[in-house]
């Protein structure tokens, strides 16, 4: 066997099993979802094998008015999901960026312990953590009791079941998703570049804008993407902290599959989310290529 054939055989042996796994358990369900999104819902649940585009029309505006009507509330829920997911990314970035800088400058022993603390919430059930937030945010919770105790308010503020509670909860859940890529980029910063910028007379803000921010941009983009994607389709946090007042696209998809038993419409909604994620990944790829091109020049 020649050297090239031996390398090809090793490559197939290494990548064969993961490729088959992804084809069966990722692309397979995705293809089923795509086909179902073009089928007609059955009268008693399930699907009738009659292809139709009206599931998408019900969302985007060309529904069959005899059985299904276009309702702008679906686009409103989708827009709200995009807005809350974007706010989650922004708040996670604001919290994680200075924290990653601070931890990266620690002594090795303390730094490892601090990173362990960031990942510590993963060891506790998500439902338990969210109900702890319910105890904090409810009208008789610790936050309102504290505000009234120090005289900042005379009556409880409605924190729970609001957009604020959902963004706060998703930020809390997804902070490690933002922190770890940021930390990876910040840790690679060359201190000599910062010293050179300072020696050349740059202010701290100029050093941050010209040196630190471009160098850590891959971590910012990567962390934003892997925070935005699960936040957009999340339905557990809005269910617990948003209740019926803050409905996101993930809750709507869950209701279509489990309560309304309208699988084709739920599949069409899921494909809309997948399309938004795909567009986002393409934008990320273009940004990374643009950044690499600038770095080469």
Short mmCIF file of C-alpha atoms in Angstrom, two decimals:
data_model
loop_
_atom_site.label_atom_id
_atom_site.label_comp_id
_atom_site.label_asym_id
_atom_site.label_seq_id
_atom_site.Cartn_x
_atom_site.Cartn_y
_atom_site.Cartn_z
CA UNK A 1 0.00 0.00 0.00
CA UNK A 2 1.39 3.40 -0.97
CA UNK A 3 1.85 6.20 1.58
CA UNK A 4 -1.05 8.25 0.12
CA UNK A 5 -3.47 5.30 0.33
CA UNK A 6 -2.34 4.54 3.87
CA UNK A 7 -3.03 8.14 4.92
CA UNK A 8 -6.44 8.03 3.22
CA UNK A 9 -7.28 4.78 5.05
CA UNK A 10 -6.24 6.36 8.38
CA UNK A 11 -8.37 9.44 7.62
CA UNK A 12 -11.42 7.32 6.83
CA UNK A 13 -10.87 5.26 9.99
CA UNK A 14 -10.70 8.44 12.09
CA UNK A 15 -13.58 10.36 10.53
CA UNK A 16 -15.85 7.54 9.39
CA UNK A 17 -17.69 6.90 12.67
CA UNK A 18 -18.30 10.62 13.54
CA UNK A 19 -19.48 11.28 9.98
CA UNK A 20 -21.97 8.40 10.06
CA UNK A 21 -23.15 9.52 13.52
CA UNK A 22 -23.79 13.09 12.29
CA UNK A 23 -25.55 11.88 9.14
CA UNK A 24 -27.89 9.63 11.14
CA UNK A 25 -28.56 11.70 14.26
CA UNK A 26 -28.24 15.30 12.96
CA UNK A 27 -29.01 15.49 9.26
CA UNK A 28 -31.62 12.68 9.48
CA UNK A 29 -33.90 14.45 12.01
CA UNK A 30 -33.28 17.76 10.24
CA UNK A 31 -34.45 16.26 6.94
CA UNK A 32 -37.55 14.79 8.63
CA UNK A 33 -38.32 18.21 10.11
CA UNK A 34 -37.95 19.86 6.71
CA UNK A 35 -40.32 17.37 5.04
CA UNK A 36 -42.90 17.66 7.85
CA UNK A 37 -42.88 21.47 7.52
CA UNK A 38 -44.39 21.07 4.02
CA UNK A 39 -47.09 18.54 5.03
CA UNK A 40 -50.70 19.12 6.07
CA UNK A 41 -51.68 18.66 9.74
CA UNK A 42 -53.96 15.71 10.46
CA UNK A 43 -57.38 16.25 12.01
CA UNK A 44 -56.51 14.29 15.17
CA UNK A 45 -52.78 15.11 15.25
CA UNK A 46 -49.95 13.71 13.18
CA UNK A 47 -49.74 14.55 9.48
CA UNK A 48 -51.55 13.95 6.21
CA UNK A 49 -49.14 13.28 3.35
CA UNK A 50 -50.39 16.21 1.29
CA UNK A 51 -47.64 18.70 0.53
CA UNK A 52 -48.39 22.37 1.09
CA UNK A 53 -46.49 25.61 1.62
CA UNK A 54 -49.23 27.13 3.77
CA UNK A 55 -47.46 26.39 7.08
CA UNK A 56 -44.88 28.99 6.09
CA UNK A 57 -47.66 31.21 4.72
CA UNK A 58 -49.33 31.17 8.12
CA UNK A 59 -46.12 32.72 9.53
CA UNK A 60 -45.13 35.01 6.66
CA UNK A 61 -48.49 36.17 5.31
CA UNK A 62 -49.99 33.95 2.56
CA UNK A 63 -52.06 31.47 4.60
CA UNK A 64 -55.10 29.64 3.26
CA UNK A 65 -57.87 31.70 4.87
CA UNK A 66 -60.34 28.78 4.82
CA UNK A 67 -58.58 26.73 7.53
CA UNK A 68 -55.49 28.62 8.69
CA UNK A 69 -55.18 32.38 9.01
CA UNK A 70 -52.11 34.55 8.91
CA UNK A 71 -51.57 36.00 12.36
CA UNK A 72 -48.89 38.69 12.85
CA UNK A 73 -48.46 37.48 16.42
CA UNK A 74 -46.12 34.74 15.12
CA UNK A 75 -43.76 37.31 13.59
CA UNK A 76 -44.08 39.35 16.78
CA UNK A 77 -43.01 36.35 18.88
CA UNK A 78 -40.13 35.66 16.49
CA UNK A 79 -38.99 39.31 16.67
CA UNK A 80 -39.24 39.23 20.48
CA UNK A 81 -37.12 36.06 20.57
CA UNK A 82 -34.45 37.72 18.40
CA UNK A 83 -34.50 40.83 20.64
CA UNK A 84 -34.25 38.91 23.93
CA UNK A 85 -31.51 36.62 22.55
CA UNK A 86 -29.54 39.70 21.36
CA UNK A 87 -29.95 41.36 24.78
CA UNK A 88 -28.73 38.15 26.41
CA UNK A 89 -25.59 38.24 24.22
CA UNK A 90 -24.94 41.90 25.09
CA UNK A 91 -25.39 41.48 28.84
CA UNK A 92 -23.31 38.28 28.85
CA UNK A 93 -20.53 40.12 26.99
CA UNK A 94 -20.63 43.09 29.40
CA UNK A 95 -20.32 40.74 32.39
CA UNK A 96 -17.83 38.27 30.91
CA UNK A 97 -15.32 40.58 29.20
CA UNK A 98 -13.92 42.35 32.31
CA UNK A 99 -14.21 39.10 34.31
CA UNK A 100 -12.13 37.23 31.71
CA UNK A 101 -9.48 39.99 31.81
CA UNK A 102 -9.35 39.92 35.60
CA UNK A 103 -9.10 36.13 35.81
CA UNK A 104 -6.45 35.93 33.06
CA UNK A 105 -4.17 38.18 35.18
CA UNK A 106 -4.45 35.98 38.30
CA UNK A 107 -1.77 33.62 39.60
CA UNK A 108 -2.10 30.13 38.02
CA UNK A 109 -3.61 28.47 41.12
CA UNK A 110 -6.21 31.18 41.72
CA UNK A 111 -6.94 31.36 37.98
CA UNK A 112 -7.81 27.66 37.76
CA UNK A 113 -10.07 27.97 40.81
CA UNK A 114 -11.83 31.03 39.32
CA UNK A 115 -12.47 29.19 36.03
CA UNK A 116 -13.85 26.27 38.04
CA UNK A 117 -16.24 28.69 39.79
CA UNK A 118 -17.47 29.99 36.41
CA UNK A 119 -18.35 26.46 35.32
CA UNK A 120 -19.71 25.44 38.75
CA UNK A 121 -23.42 26.12 37.87
CA UNK A 122 -23.25 23.28 35.33
CA UNK A 123 -23.05 20.87 38.28
CA UNK A 124 -26.51 21.92 39.55
CA UNK A 125 -29.84 21.19 37.87
CA UNK A 126 -31.05 24.02 35.62
CA UNK A 127 -34.59 23.80 37.02
CA UNK A 128 -33.31 24.15 40.60
CA UNK A 129 -31.26 27.22 39.63
CA UNK A 130 -34.20 28.83 37.85
CA UNK A 131 -36.57 28.31 40.79
CA UNK A 132 -33.93 29.94 43.00
CA UNK A 133 -34.32 33.01 40.76
CA UNK A 134 -38.11 32.79 41.22
CA UNK A 135 -37.55 33.06 44.99
CA UNK A 136 -35.35 36.11 44.43
CA UNK A 137 -37.53 37.96 41.90
CA UNK A 138 -41.10 37.30 43.09
CA UNK A 139 -43.05 40.18 44.75
CA UNK A 140 -42.28 38.80 48.23
CA UNK A 141 -38.77 37.70 47.21
CA UNK A 142 -35.37 38.70 48.50
CA UNK A 143 -34.84 41.47 45.91
CA UNK A 144 -38.08 43.32 46.67
CA UNK A 145 -37.61 42.83 50.41
CA UNK A 146 -34.12 44.34 50.14
CA UNK A 147 -35.27 47.33 48.06
CA UNK A 148 -38.12 48.08 50.46
CA UNK A 149 -35.82 47.53 53.43
CA UNK A 150 -33.39 50.25 52.32
CA UNK A 151 -36.25 52.58 51.35
CA UNK A 152 -35.70 52.60 47.56
CA UNK A 153 -39.32 51.56 46.94
CA UNK A 154 -42.49 51.52 49.01
CA UNK A 155 -44.18 48.60 47.24
CA UNK A 156 -42.99 45.46 45.42
CA UNK A 157 -41.76 45.88 41.83
CA UNK A 158 -42.95 43.37 39.24
CA UNK A 159 -39.65 41.70 38.29
CA UNK A 160 -40.95 38.18 37.70
CA UNK A 161 -42.74 37.29 34.42
CA UNK A 162 -41.15 40.19 32.52
CA UNK A 163 -38.59 40.54 29.73
CA UNK A 164 -36.10 41.61 32.40
CA UNK A 165 -36.48 38.32 34.28
CA UNK A 166 -36.05 36.26 31.08
CA UNK A 167 -32.91 38.16 29.97
CA UNK A 168 -31.50 37.95 33.51
CA UNK A 169 -32.15 34.21 33.66
CA UNK A 170 -30.70 33.48 30.21
CA UNK A 171 -27.65 35.65 30.96
CA UNK A 172 -27.09 33.67 34.15
CA UNK A 173 -27.44 30.35 32.30
CA UNK A 174 -25.31 31.21 29.25
CA UNK A 175 -22.47 33.23 30.83
CA UNK A 176 -20.05 30.26 30.66
CA UNK A 177 -20.77 30.00 26.90
CA UNK A 178 -19.57 33.60 26.49
CA UNK A 179 -16.81 33.54 29.10
CA UNK A 180 -14.79 30.56 27.90
CA UNK A 181 -14.20 31.72 24.25
CA UNK A 182 -13.42 35.23 25.54
CA UNK A 183 -10.95 33.87 28.08
CA UNK A 184 -9.23 31.84 25.36
CA UNK A 185 -8.68 34.99 23.26
CA UNK A 186 -7.69 37.26 26.15
CA UNK A 187 -5.20 34.76 27.57
CA UNK A 188 -3.33 34.81 24.23
CA UNK A 189 -2.82 38.58 24.34
CA UNK A 190 0.86 39.45 24.08
CA UNK A 191 1.81 41.79 26.98
CA UNK A 192 4.65 43.15 24.81
CA UNK A 193 2.08 44.66 22.40
CA UNK A 194 0.34 46.45 25.29
CA UNK A 195 3.68 47.77 26.58
CA UNK A 196 4.66 48.92 23.07
CA UNK A 197 1.35 50.75 22.67
CA UNK A 198 1.86 52.48 26.01
CA UNK A 199 5.49 53.38 25.18
CA UNK A 200 4.33 54.98 21.92
CA UNK A 201 2.06 57.33 23.84
CA UNK A 202 -1.33 55.68 23.34
CA UNK A 203 -3.93 56.20 26.05
CA UNK A 204 -5.60 53.21 27.71
CA UNK A 205 -8.70 53.68 25.55
CA UNK A 206 -6.60 53.88 22.35
CA UNK A 207 -4.71 50.74 23.37
CA UNK A 208 -8.00 48.95 24.00
CA UNK A 209 -9.53 50.10 20.68
CA UNK A 210 -6.47 49.53 18.47
CA UNK A 211 -4.79 46.51 20.11
CA UNK A 212 -6.96 44.65 22.63
CA UNK A 213 -10.32 44.74 20.86
CA UNK A 214 -9.07 43.48 17.44
CA UNK A 215 -7.00 40.76 19.12
CA UNK A 216 -9.97 39.50 21.16
CA UNK A 217 -12.56 39.89 18.38
CA UNK A 218 -12.52 36.14 17.46
CA UNK A 219 -13.47 35.33 21.06
CA UNK A 220 -16.22 37.98 21.04
CA UNK A 221 -17.70 36.66 17.78
CA UNK A 222 -17.42 33.01 18.82
CA UNK A 223 -18.91 33.63 22.27
CA UNK A 224 -21.72 35.72 20.80
CA UNK A 225 -22.66 32.98 18.33
CA UNK A 226 -22.70 30.09 20.80
CA UNK A 227 -24.66 32.24 23.28
CA UNK A 228 -27.17 33.55 20.74
CA UNK A 229 -28.08 30.18 19.21
CA UNK A 230 -29.30 28.41 22.40
CA UNK A 231 -30.83 31.66 23.72
CA UNK A 232 -32.94 32.05 20.57
CA UNK A 233 -34.52 28.60 20.83
CA UNK A 234 -34.63 28.37 24.62
CA UNK A 235 -38.02 27.56 26.15
CA UNK A 236 -37.20 26.50 29.73
CA UNK A 237 -36.08 29.92 31.02
CA UNK A 238 -39.05 31.79 29.45
CA UNK A 239 -41.44 29.16 30.84
CA UNK A 240 -40.17 29.52 34.43
CA UNK A 241 -39.26 33.23 34.60
CA UNK A 242 -41.50 34.64 31.84
CA UNK A 243 -44.67 32.63 32.42
CA UNK A 244 -47.47 33.25 29.94
CA UNK A 245 -46.49 36.92 29.56
CA UNK A 246 -43.16 36.38 27.76
CA UNK A 247 -43.66 33.80 25.02
CA UNK A 248 -40.61 33.01 22.89
CA UNK A 249 -40.31 31.00 19.69
CA UNK A 250 -39.07 27.95 21.61
CA UNK A 251 -42.25 27.95 23.74
CA UNK A 252 -44.39 28.26 20.61
CA UNK A 253 -42.66 25.29 18.95
CA UNK A 254 -43.06 23.23 22.12
CA UNK A 255 -46.79 24.05 22.26
CA UNK A 256 -47.31 23.09 18.61
CA UNK A 257 -45.71 19.66 19.11
CA UNK A 258 -47.01 18.76 22.60
CA UNK A 259 -50.29 20.66 23.08
CA UNK A 260 -51.73 21.67 19.69
CA UNK A 261 -50.34 18.51 18.02
CA UNK A 262 -49.78 20.53 14.85
CA UNK A 263 -46.46 18.96 13.88
CA UNK A 264 -46.19 20.55 10.39
CA UNK A 265 -46.63 24.07 11.76
CA UNK A 266 -44.19 23.36 14.62
CA UNK A 267 -41.71 22.06 12.03
CA UNK A 268 -42.13 25.22 9.93
CA UNK A 269 -41.43 27.37 13.00
CA UNK A 270 -38.35 25.25 13.82
CA UNK A 271 -37.07 25.63 10.26
CA UNK A 272 -37.48 29.41 10.58
CA UNK A 273 -35.23 29.31 13.65
CA UNK A 274 -32.73 27.10 11.81
CA UNK A 275 -32.69 29.57 8.92
CA UNK A 276 -31.96 32.47 11.28
CA UNK A 277 -29.12 30.49 12.86
CA UNK A 278 -27.72 29.58 9.42
CA UNK A 279 -27.75 33.24 8.35
CA UNK A 280 -25.96 34.13 11.57
CA UNK A 281 -23.26 31.50 10.98
CA UNK A 282 -22.70 32.80 7.44
CA UNK A 283 -22.30 36.33 8.81
CA UNK A 284 -19.83 35.02 11.40
CA UNK A 285 -17.83 33.23 8.71
CA UNK A 286 -17.66 36.41 6.63
CA UNK A 287 -16.59 38.47 9.65
CA UNK A 288 -13.84 35.99 10.54
CA UNK A 289 -12.57 35.95 6.93
CA UNK A 290 -12.67 39.76 6.84
CA UNK A 291 -10.70 39.91 10.09
CA UNK A 292 -8.16 37.37 8.81
CA UNK A 293 -7.75 39.34 5.59
CA UNK A 294 -7.07 42.52 7.51
CA UNK A 295 -4.58 40.69 9.74
CA UNK A 296 -2.67 39.43 6.69
CA UNK A 297 -2.45 42.96 5.27
#
